[in-house]
Structures are given as C-alpha cells and as structure tokens.
PDB file of C-alpha atoms in Angstrom:
ATOM      1  CA  MET A   1       0.000   0.000   0.000  1.00  0.00           C
ATOM      2  CA  PHE A   2       2.762   2.448   0.967  1.00  0.00           C
ATOM      3  CA  LYS A   3       4.673   1.823  -2.280  1.00  0.00           C
ATOM      4  CA  ALA A   4       1.500   2.398  -4.293  1.00  0.00           C
ATOM      5  CA  LEU A   5       0.942   5.737  -2.564  1.00  0.00           C
ATOM      6  CA  LEU A   6       4.478   6.837  -3.420  1.00  0.00           C
ATOM      7  CA  ARG A   7       4.232   5.997  -7.086  1.00  0.00           C
ATOM      8  CA  GLY A   8       4.427   9.091  -9.253  1.00  0.00           C
ATOM      9  CA  LEU A   9       5.461  11.478  -6.470  1.00  0.00           C
ATOM     10  CA  PRO A  10       8.612  13.631  -6.868  1.00  0.00           C
ATOM     11  CA  SER A  11      11.786  11.950  -5.534  1.00  0.00           C
ATOM     12  CA  PRO A  12      12.402  14.490  -2.709  1.00  0.00           C
ATOM     13  CA  MET A  13       8.847  13.984  -1.448  1.00  0.00           C
ATOM     14  CA  VAL A  14       9.250  10.208  -1.615  1.00  0.00           C
ATOM     15  CA  ARG A  15      12.433  10.358   0.476  1.00  0.00           C
ATOM     16  CA  SER A  16      10.775  12.621   3.028  1.00  0.00           C
ATOM     17  CA  LEU A  17       7.761  10.332   3.388  1.00  0.00           C
ATOM     18  CA  ARG A  18       9.995   7.286   3.725  1.00  0.00           C
ATOM     19  CA  SER A  19      11.976   9.062   6.430  1.00  0.00           C
ATOM     20  CA  VAL A  20       8.776   9.821   8.378  1.00  0.00           C
ATOM     21  CA  ARG A  21       7.665   6.207   7.991  1.00  0.00           C
ATOM     22  CA  ASP A  22      11.064   4.980   9.207  1.00  0.00           C
ATOM     23  CA  GLN A  23      11.030   7.250  12.253  1.00  0.00           C
ATOM     24  CA  ILE A  24       7.627   5.893  13.250  1.00  0.00           C
ATOM     25  CA  ALA A  25       8.857   2.332  12.722  1.00  0.00           C
ATOM     26  CA  ILE A  26      11.937   2.959  14.867  1.00  0.00           C
ATOM     27  CA  ARG A  27       9.954   4.481  17.726  1.00  0.00           C
ATOM     28  CA  THR A  28       7.402   1.656  17.769  1.00  0.00           C
ATOM     29  CA  PHE A  29       9.961  -1.171  17.502  1.00  0.00           C
ATOM     30  CA  GLU A  30      10.873  -3.024  20.703  1.00  0.00           C
ATOM     31  CA  PRO A  31      14.698  -3.305  20.641  1.00  0.00           C
ATOM     32  CA  LYS A  32      16.529  -6.324  22.024  1.00  0.00           C
ATOM     33  CA  ILE A  33      20.049  -7.691  22.422  1.00  0.00           C
ATOM     34  CA  VAL A  34      20.726 -10.997  20.675  1.00  0.00           C
ATOM     35  CA  GLU A  35      23.669 -13.316  20.134  1.00  0.00           C
ATOM     36  CA  HIS A  36      24.381 -14.892  16.761  1.00  0.00           C
ATOM     37  CA  ILE A  37      27.150 -16.532  14.753  1.00  0.00           C
ATOM     38  CA  TYR A  38      28.005 -14.595  11.589  1.00  0.00           C
ATOM     39  CA  GLY A  39      30.457 -16.367   9.320  1.00  0.00           C
ATOM     40  CA  GLY A  40      31.882 -18.317  12.238  1.00  0.00           C
ATOM     41  CA  ILE A  41      32.230 -15.224  14.451  1.00  0.00           C
ATOM     42  CA  GLY A  42      30.026 -14.796  17.509  1.00  0.00           C
ATOM     43  CA  LEU A  43      28.677 -11.301  18.244  1.00  0.00           C
ATOM     44  CA  ARG A  44      26.225  -9.663  20.616  1.00  0.00           C
ATOM     45  CA  VAL A  45      24.161  -7.101  18.707  1.00  0.00           C
ATOM     46  CA  ARG A  46      21.289  -4.713  19.282  1.00  0.00           C
ATOM     47  CA  ILE A  47      18.278  -5.344  17.070  1.00  0.00           C
ATOM     48  CA  ALA A  48      16.813  -1.842  16.842  1.00  0.00           C
ATOM     49  CA  ASP A  49      14.419  -1.831  13.880  1.00  0.00           C
ATOM     50  CA  LYS A  50      12.698  -4.085  11.357  1.00  0.00           C
ATOM     51  CA  ILE A  51      15.608  -3.974   8.890  1.00  0.00           C
ATOM     52  CA  SER A  52      18.133  -5.107  11.488  1.00  0.00           C
ATOM     53  CA  ALA A  53      15.676  -7.788  12.614  1.00  0.00           C
ATOM     54  CA  ARG A  54      15.525  -9.159   9.070  1.00  0.00           C
ATOM     55  CA  TRP A  55      19.244  -8.875   8.371  1.00  0.00           C
ATOM     56  CA  TYR A  56      20.913  -9.651  11.685  1.00  0.00           C
ATOM     57  CA  ASP A  57      18.553 -11.585  13.968  1.00  0.00           C
ATOM     58  CA  ARG A  58      19.776 -14.899  12.593  1.00  0.00           C
ATOM     59  CA  ASP A  59      22.979 -16.834  12.076  1.00  0.00           C
ATOM     60  CA  PHE A  60      24.511 -16.637   8.618  1.00  0.00           C
ATOM     61  CA  ASP A  61      27.494 -18.057   6.764  1.00  0.00           C
ATOM     62  CA  GLU A  62      30.536 -16.013   5.869  1.00  0.00           C
ATOM     63  CA  LEU A  63      29.641 -13.488   3.181  1.00  0.00           C
ATOM     64  CA  PRO A  64      31.147 -14.243  -0.243  1.00  0.00           C
ATOM     65  CA  GLU A  65      32.883 -10.862  -0.449  1.00  0.00           C
ATOM     66  CA  ILE A  66      34.630 -11.505   2.866  1.00  0.00           C
ATOM     67  CA  THR A  67      35.675 -14.997   1.760  1.00  0.00           C
ATOM     68  CA  PHE A  68      37.049 -13.529  -1.461  1.00  0.00           C
ATOM     69  CA  LEU A  69      38.888 -10.623   0.167  1.00  0.00           C
ATOM     70  CA  LYS A  70      40.444 -12.864   2.850  1.00  0.00           C
ATOM     71  CA  GLN A  71      42.362 -14.497   0.005  1.00  0.00           C
ATOM     72  CA  ARG A  72      43.748 -11.064  -0.881  1.00  0.00           C
ATOM     73  CA  ARG A  73      44.559  -8.180   1.479  1.00  0.00           C
ATOM     74  CA  LEU A  74      41.946  -8.750   4.199  1.00  0.00           C
ATOM     75  CA  LYS A  75      44.404 -10.204   6.698  1.00  0.00           C
ATOM     76  CA  ARG A  76      45.480  -9.781  10.292  1.00  0.00           C
ATOM     77  CA  GLY A  77      47.029  -6.342  10.635  1.00  0.00           C
ATOM     78  CA  ALA A  78      45.111  -4.803   7.705  1.00  0.00           C
ATOM     79  CA  LEU A  79      43.533  -1.344   7.646  1.00  0.00           C
ATOM     80  CA  VAL A  80      39.957  -1.463   6.372  1.00  0.00           C
ATOM     81  CA  PHE A  81      37.503   1.322   5.495  1.00  0.00           C
ATOM     82  CA  ASP A  82      33.870   0.254   5.894  1.00  0.00           C
ATOM     83  CA  LEU A  83      31.937   3.065   4.200  1.00  0.00           C
ATOM     84  CA  GLY A  84      28.212   2.920   4.841  1.00  0.00           C
ATOM     85  CA  ALA A  85      28.480   0.824   7.991  1.00  0.00           C
ATOM     86  CA  HIS A  86      24.780   0.656   8.988  1.00  0.00           C
ATOM     87  CA  HIS A  87      24.679  -0.982  12.440  1.00  0.00           C
ATOM     88  CA  GLY A  88      28.345  -1.933  12.405  1.00  0.00           C
ATOM     89  CA  ILE A  89      27.862  -5.694  12.086  1.00  0.00           C
ATOM     90  CA  ILE A  90      30.146  -6.082   9.062  1.00  0.00           C
ATOM     91  CA  ALA A  91      32.626  -3.648  10.611  1.00  0.00           C
ATOM     92  CA  LEU A  92      32.738  -5.838  13.734  1.00  0.00           C
ATOM     93  CA  LEU A  93      33.376  -8.937  11.641  1.00  0.00           C
ATOM     94  CA  LEU A  94      36.161  -7.124   9.797  1.00  0.00           C
ATOM     95  CA  ALA A  95      37.623  -5.983  13.118  1.00  0.00           C
ATOM     96  CA  ARG A  96      37.799  -9.585  14.323  1.00  0.00           C
ATOM     97  CA  ILE A  97      39.480 -10.660  11.084  1.00  0.00           C
ATOM     98  CA  VAL A  98      42.198  -7.959  11.135  1.00  0.00           C
ATOM     99  CA  GLY A  99      42.808  -8.504  14.848  1.00  0.00           C
ATOM    100  CA  ASP A 100      44.392  -6.244  17.436  1.00  0.00           C
ATOM    101  CA  SER A 101      47.214  -5.310  15.052  1.00  0.00           C
ATOM    102  CA  GLY A 102      44.724  -4.114  12.428  1.00  0.00           C
ATOM    103  CA  ARG A 103      42.115  -1.387  12.371  1.00  0.00           C
ATOM    104  CA  VAL A 104      38.677  -0.737  10.889  1.00  0.00           C
ATOM    105  CA  ILE A 105      37.415   2.775  10.170  1.00  0.00           C
ATOM    106  CA  ALA A 106      33.629   2.702   9.786  1.00  0.00           C
ATOM    107  CA  ILE A 107      31.650   5.630   8.367  1.00  0.00           C
ATOM    108  CA  GLU A 108      27.886   5.997   8.873  1.00  0.00           C
ATOM    109  CA  ALA A 109      25.855   9.148   8.166  1.00  0.00           C
ATOM    110  CA  GLY A 110      22.474   8.395   9.744  1.00  0.00           C
ATOM    111  CA  GLN A 111      22.123   9.266  13.424  1.00  0.00           C
ATOM    112  CA  HIS A 112      20.005   6.205  14.274  1.00  0.00           C
ATOM    113  CA  ASN A 113      22.358   3.769  12.556  1.00  0.00           C
ATOM    114  CA  PHE A 114      25.429   5.523  13.986  1.00  0.00           C
ATOM    115  CA  ASP A 115      24.057   5.253  17.529  1.00  0.00           C
ATOM    116  CA  VAL A 116      23.234   1.552  17.124  1.00  0.00           C
ATOM    117  CA  ALA A 117      26.664   0.867  15.576  1.00  0.00           C
ATOM    118  CA  ASN A 118      28.358   2.453  18.588  1.00  0.00           C
ATOM    119  CA  GLU A 119      26.290   0.361  20.966  1.00  0.00           C
ATOM    120  CA  ASN A 120      27.254  -2.766  19.033  1.00  0.00           C
ATOM    121  CA  LYS A 121      30.898  -1.730  19.249  1.00  0.00           C
ATOM    122  CA  SER A 122      30.554  -1.444  23.041  1.00  0.00           C
ATOM    123  CA  LEU A 123      28.710  -4.758  23.330  1.00  0.00           C
ATOM    124  CA  ASN A 124      31.643  -6.481  21.619  1.00  0.00           C
ATOM    125  CA  LYS A 125      34.501  -4.421  23.133  1.00  0.00           C
ATOM    126  CA  ALA A 126      35.945  -3.736  19.680  1.00  0.00           C
ATOM    127  CA  GLN A 127      38.895  -1.510  20.517  1.00  0.00           C
ATOM    128  CA  ASN A 128      40.274  -1.648  16.967  1.00  0.00           C
ATOM    129  CA  LEU A 129      37.054  -0.249  15.445  1.00  0.00           C
ATOM    130  CA  SER A 130      36.492   3.494  15.024  1.00  0.00           C
ATOM    131  CA  ILE A 131      33.023   4.684  14.018  1.00  0.00           C
ATOM    132  CA  ILE A 132      32.659   8.165  12.527  1.00  0.00           C
ATOM    133  CA  ARG A 133      29.412   9.955  11.748  1.00  0.00           C
ATOM    134  CA  ALA A 134      29.838  11.421   8.265  1.00  0.00           C
ATOM    135  CA  ALA A 135      28.595  11.119   4.697  1.00  0.00           C
ATOM    136  CA  VAL A 136      31.066   9.687   2.189  1.00  0.00           C
ATOM    137  CA  ALA A 137      31.315  12.246  -0.619  1.00  0.00           C
ATOM    138  CA  GLU A 138      33.598  13.872  -3.192  1.00  0.00           C
ATOM    139  CA  THR A 139      35.243  16.288  -0.766  1.00  0.00           C
ATOM    140  CA  ASP A 140      35.936  16.700   2.949  1.00  0.00           C
ATOM    141  CA  GLY A 141      34.278  19.115   5.317  1.00  0.00           C
ATOM    142  CA  VAL A 142      31.141  19.893   3.322  1.00  0.00           C
ATOM    143  CA  THR A 143      27.738  19.889   5.004  1.00  0.00           C
ATOM    144  CA  MET A 144      25.555  17.307   3.292  1.00  0.00           C
ATOM    145  CA  SER A 145      21.821  16.684   3.581  1.00  0.00           C
ATOM    146  CA  PHE A 146      21.100  13.100   4.579  1.00  0.00           C
ATOM    147  CA  THR A 147      17.704  11.477   4.918  1.00  0.00           C
ATOM    148  CA  GLY A 148      18.107   9.264   7.944  1.00  0.00           C
ATOM    149  CA  GLY A 149      15.915   6.511   9.236  1.00  0.00           C
ATOM    150  CA  ILE A 150      16.331   2.781   8.896  1.00  0.00           C
ATOM    151  CA  ASN A 151      18.572   2.882   5.803  1.00  0.00           C
ATOM    152  CA  GLY A 152      19.193   6.484   4.743  1.00  0.00           C
ATOM    153  CA  SER A 153      20.821   8.205   1.780  1.00  0.00           C
ATOM    154  CA  ILE A 154      22.044  11.566   0.516  1.00  0.00           C
ATOM    155  CA  SER A 155      18.966  13.672  -0.172  1.00  0.00           C
ATOM    156  CA  ALA A 156      17.947  17.227  -1.019  1.00  0.00           C
ATOM    157  CA  SER A 157      16.010  17.381   2.252  1.00  0.00           C
ATOM    158  CA  GLY A 158      17.256  15.726   5.396  1.00  0.00           C
ATOM    159  CA  GLU A 159      19.430  16.140   8.455  1.00  0.00           C
ATOM    160  CA  SER A 160      22.776  17.923   8.128  1.00  0.00           C
ATOM    161  CA  VAL A 161      25.963  15.884   8.404  1.00  0.00           C
ATOM    162  CA  GLY A 162      29.583  16.587   7.519  1.00  0.00           C
ATOM    163  CA  SER A 163      31.349  14.850   4.632  1.00  0.00           C
ATOM    164  CA  LYS A 164      34.449  12.696   4.381  1.00  0.00           C
ATOM    165  CA  SER A 165      36.164  11.776   1.121  1.00  0.00           C
ATOM    166  CA  ILE A 166      37.942   8.462   0.641  1.00  0.00           C
ATOM    167  CA  ASP A 167      41.239  10.223  -0.068  1.00  0.00           C
ATOM    168  CA  GLY A 168      40.693  12.392   3.007  1.00  0.00           C
ATOM    169  CA  LEU A 169      40.246   9.294   5.154  1.00  0.00           C
ATOM    170  CA  ALA A 170      43.433   7.800   3.690  1.00  0.00           C
ATOM    171  CA  PHE A 171      45.335  11.006   4.484  1.00  0.00           C
ATOM    172  CA  GLU A 172      44.031  10.911   8.062  1.00  0.00           C
ATOM    173  CA  TYR A 173      44.325   7.208   8.853  1.00  0.00           C
ATOM    174  CA  GLY A 174      46.740   5.807   6.267  1.00  0.00           C
ATOM    175  CA  ASN A 175      46.349   3.981   2.987  1.00  0.00           C
ATOM    176  CA  PRO A 176      43.777   1.203   3.420  1.00  0.00           C
ATOM    177  CA  ASP A 177      44.281  -2.392   2.412  1.00  0.00           C
ATOM    178  CA  VAL A 178      40.545  -2.893   1.815  1.00  0.00           C
ATOM    179  CA  ILE A 179      37.713  -0.470   1.036  1.00  0.00           C
ATOM    180  CA  MET A 180      34.077  -1.586   1.455  1.00  0.00           C
ATOM    181  CA  LEU A 181      31.658   0.873  -0.184  1.00  0.00           C
ATOM    182  CA  ASP A 182      27.869   0.659   0.234  1.00  0.00           C
ATOM    183  CA  ILE A 183      26.348   4.151   0.205  1.00  0.00           C
ATOM    184  CA  GLU A 184      22.942   3.765  -1.433  1.00  0.00           C
ATOM    185  CA  GLY A 185      23.637   5.151  -4.906  1.00  0.00           C
ATOM    186  CA  TYR A 186      26.261   7.785  -4.090  1.00  0.00           C
ATOM    187  CA  GLU A 187      29.145   5.485  -4.997  1.00  0.00           C
ATOM    188  CA  TRP A 188      29.894   7.160  -8.343  1.00  0.00           C
ATOM    189  CA  ARG A 189      30.164  10.576  -6.736  1.00  0.00           C
ATOM    190  CA  ALA A 190      32.270   9.201  -3.865  1.00  0.00           C
ATOM    191  CA  LEU A 191      34.766   7.761  -6.348  1.00  0.00           C
ATOM    192  CA  GLU A 192      35.440  11.323  -7.504  1.00  0.00           C
ATOM    193  CA  GLY A 193      37.013  11.796  -4.090  1.00  0.00           C
ATOM    194  CA  ALA A 194      39.124   8.635  -4.342  1.00  0.00           C
ATOM    195  CA  LYS A 195      41.621   9.568  -7.063  1.00  0.00           C
ATOM    196  CA  GLU A 196      44.631   8.723  -4.902  1.00  0.00           C
ATOM    197  CA  ALA A 197      43.044   5.614  -3.399  1.00  0.00           C
ATOM    198  CA  LEU A 198      42.326   4.281  -6.875  1.00  0.00           C
ATOM    199  CA  HIS A 199      46.056   4.409  -7.602  1.00  0.00           C
ATOM    200  CA  SER A 200      46.883   2.434  -4.460  1.00  0.00           C
ATOM    201  CA  ASN A 201      46.930  -1.317  -4.021  1.00  0.00           C
ATOM    202  CA  ALA A 202      43.701  -1.446  -2.017  1.00  0.00           C
ATOM    203  CA  ASP A 203      41.157  -4.152  -2.723  1.00  0.00           C
ATOM    204  CA  TRP A 204      37.605  -2.838  -3.150  1.00  0.00           C
ATOM    205  CA  TYR A 205      34.112  -4.172  -2.561  1.00  0.00           C
ATOM    206  CA  ILE A 206      31.330  -1.978  -3.971  1.00  0.00           C
ATOM    207  CA  GLU A 207      27.575  -2.382  -3.941  1.00  0.00           C
ATOM    208  CA  VAL A 208      26.547  -0.819  -7.253  1.00  0.00           C
ATOM    209  CA  HIS A 209      23.006   0.556  -6.897  1.00  0.00           C
ATOM    210  CA  SER A 210      22.060   0.502 -10.552  1.00  0.00           C
ATOM    211  CA  GLY A 211      18.352   1.201 -10.919  1.00  0.00           C
ATOM    212  CA  CYS A 212      17.950   2.000  -7.223  1.00  0.00           C
ATOM    213  CA  GLY A 213      19.661   5.312  -6.588  1.00  0.00           C
ATOM    214  CA  LEU A 214      22.854   5.474  -8.646  1.00  0.00           C
ATOM    215  CA  GLU A 215      21.352   7.274 -11.627  1.00  0.00           C
ATOM    216  CA  SER A 216      19.668   9.935  -9.499  1.00  0.00           C
ATOM    217  CA  PHE A 217      23.132  11.217  -8.545  1.00  0.00           C
ATOM    218  CA  GLY A 218      24.323  11.428 -12.150  1.00  0.00           C
ATOM    219  CA  GLY A 219      26.172   8.120 -12.343  1.00  0.00           C
ATOM    220  CA  SER A 220      25.726   4.789 -14.048  1.00  0.00           C
ATOM    221  CA  SER A 221      26.926   1.249 -13.466  1.00  0.00           C
ATOM    222  CA  ALA A 222      28.950   1.431 -16.692  1.00  0.00           C
ATOM    223  CA  GLU A 223      30.807   4.498 -15.373  1.00  0.00           C
ATOM    224  CA  VAL A 224      31.515   2.863 -12.009  1.00  0.00           C
ATOM    225  CA  VAL A 225      32.914  -0.208 -13.742  1.00  0.00           C
ATOM    226  CA  GLN A 226      34.950   1.839 -16.202  1.00  0.00           C
ATOM    227  CA  VAL A 227      36.711   3.870 -13.518  1.00  0.00           C
ATOM    228  CA  PHE A 228      38.128   0.650 -12.079  1.00  0.00           C
ATOM    229  CA  ARG A 229      39.041  -0.743 -15.471  1.00  0.00           C
ATOM    230  CA  ASP A 230      40.834   2.519 -16.281  1.00  0.00           C
ATOM    231  CA  HIS A 231      42.912   2.069 -13.132  1.00  0.00           C
ATOM    232  CA  GLY A 232      43.952  -1.476 -14.029  1.00  0.00           C
ATOM    233  CA  TYR A 233      41.707  -3.460 -11.725  1.00  0.00           C
ATOM    234  CA  THR A 234      40.409  -6.950 -12.396  1.00  0.00           C
ATOM    235  CA  LEU A 235      36.695  -7.102 -11.672  1.00  0.00           C
ATOM    236  CA  TYR A 236      34.504  -9.819 -10.190  1.00  0.00           C
ATOM    237  CA  CYS A 237      30.781  -9.601  -9.580  1.00  0.00           C
ATOM    238  CA  GLN A 238      27.833 -11.261  -7.945  1.00  0.00           C
ATOM    239  CA  THR A 239      24.191 -10.477  -8.635  1.00  0.00           C
ATOM    240  CA  ASP A 240      22.312 -12.762  -6.267  1.00  0.00           C
ATOM    241  CA  GLU A 241      20.798 -10.732  -3.419  1.00  0.00           C
ATOM    242  CA  GLY A 242      20.489 -13.849  -1.288  1.00  0.00           C
ATOM    243  CA  TYR A 243      24.287 -14.184  -1.154  1.00  0.00           C
ATOM    244  CA  ARG A 244      24.133 -17.723  -2.460  1.00  0.00           C
ATOM    245  CA  ASP A 245      26.487 -17.260  -5.412  1.00  0.00           C
ATOM    246  CA  GLN A 246      30.221 -16.710  -5.336  1.00  0.00           C
ATOM    247  CA  PHE A 247      31.990 -13.894  -7.138  1.00  0.00           C
ATOM    248  CA  ARG A 248      32.840 -14.600 -10.751  1.00  0.00           C
ATOM    249  CA  PRO A 249      34.936 -12.690 -13.310  1.00  0.00           C
ATOM    250  CA  MET A 250      32.909  -9.834 -14.764  1.00  0.00           C
ATOM    251  CA  THR A 251      32.509 -10.515 -18.462  1.00  0.00           C
ATOM    252  CA  THR A 252      29.380  -8.436 -19.101  1.00  0.00           C
ATOM    253  CA  LEU A 253      27.765  -5.520 -17.307  1.00  0.00           C
ATOM    254  CA  PRO A 254      25.047  -6.870 -14.989  1.00  0.00           C
ATOM    255  CA  LYS A 255      21.556  -5.437 -15.123  1.00  0.00           C
ATOM    256  CA  GLY A 256      20.155  -3.876 -11.975  1.00  0.00           C
ATOM    257  CA  ARG A 257      21.921  -3.746  -8.636  1.00  0.00           C
ATOM    258  CA  PHE A 258      25.021  -5.900  -8.277  1.00  0.00           C
ATOM    259  CA  PHE A 259      28.026  -6.472  -6.015  1.00  0.00           C
ATOM    260  CA  MET A 260      31.557  -5.968  -7.329  1.00  0.00           C
ATOM    261  CA  VAL A 261      35.055  -6.758  -6.121  1.00  0.00           C
ATOM    262  CA  ALA A 262      37.954  -4.898  -7.743  1.00  0.00           C
ATOM    263  CA  VAL A 263      41.514  -6.132  -7.196  1.00  0.00           C
ATOM    264  CA  ARG A 264      44.929  -5.762  -8.779  1.00  0.00           C
ATOM    265  CA  GLU A 265      46.197  -9.115 -10.010  1.00  0.00           C
TER     266      GLU A 265
END
C-alpha cells in the first residue's frame, strides 16, 4: 500500500515520506540484544528496527565478499575502510578478522544507525574499530543533507551531516588495504574523491546501486565499472541478493543492482 501511494510522487517527497515512515517504525519497535554466529564469528548485537531484525537476527554463513577478500589483502594487521556501515555488524566482523594489530574505520551518516553501531561496538569491546558519523562524498568538510531513518541516503532534504572523502580518510588514517563501499547510490560521486586511493593497491568491494539510486546522482553502473578498469583493476561480480552465489569474473555488465570486487592481479 505504501509503495503504491508513493508511485508518481517527486523523488524528494518520496524520500521525506519514507523518512517519516522509518522514524515511526523505529519508535514503535521493541529493541533487544541478541547473540548470533556470523560467518563463524560470535557477536552480541542490538536489534533496533525491522531492517536489522531481518538482516541480523539470525545466524549466517561467511559473506562471499569476505571470503574472497580474505584471500587477498583482508588479513590480520590490515587497515579497512567500511563506508556505509549501517549498524556496524560487518565492521565488527572485519575488526575480528584484522585482529588487534589491524584497524577498521567505519563511516555511517544516519544518526540512528550511527548510535546503534556504537552500541554494538561497546557490546563487543571492539577496541580496533572506530566509528565516525559522516557522509562519504567527493570532498571533505562539506555539510551534506542526509535522509536518515532505517537505511538512509544523501537527499535534497534531510538532516545535516559533515562529509568525508575516501582520499581524506586515507590522508588521516593511512592507505587502506581494503575499502568496502555501500552508500545507497552515491558510490559514483564518492569515487570522484578517491583519485589517490584508486592508484593504491587497495582491494575494493562496492555495492553498485544501478536502478535503485545510482542514476539519481548522475552516475551509471557502466561508469563505475569503467573507472576501475581505467585504473587497471580486475573485476569480479555477484548479482544474487540472497548471497548464495560466489563472485565470478565480470565478463558483461550486470543489469540492476550488483556487487563488485575490484583487485589488482
């Protein structure tokens, strides 16, 4: 019913209505602390809304992108950027993998998700995880408008939050070994602020939001793919949203949203 009501409305109005709906859903949800095994790693996490209940209130196997990247630069002692960290579950898994000698820098723009991610960090005593409230963008220190809620995005109307670029993060924390990028369609614009990082040896994982946000920010899946090809990366992709398939060499451009790993061979 809600989706039918939104059909045909201008995009800014749709985002605003979704934000209001999400705020109501958050306030009426009964949060709880649960314990689960994620990819062989046990965590205590706060389930704070219906999205986290669906995604995290269950055990699951190791994610294919983590399996893939562990064969590359995702090792003990690595520096990882988790950009678009949601409730910090993946960041916590990465923190366990890189160990005390490694570090994870997690970026999350939405206040609700940022607060839950920090609670999850505390629940798991993750000293090697830093969580920063910011929007990943082309440049540092710009005030962005971000529609928060359960799973927010950059929007013309929303709460104000400062920006961080990928190159700015590398300047501040060091050159990362792994960059995980899932920012709800803003990935093309964020890559404009990663010119130095793209010349490094970092391995990348990117959720490419083709058909669900990417185009509204002036990008396309073909452009995202091409920027990595231009920088000499070998690309692998996965299109199954259920995370059942493994990553395979990218031979054609997938249709719709897909998941991509970019590495230097």
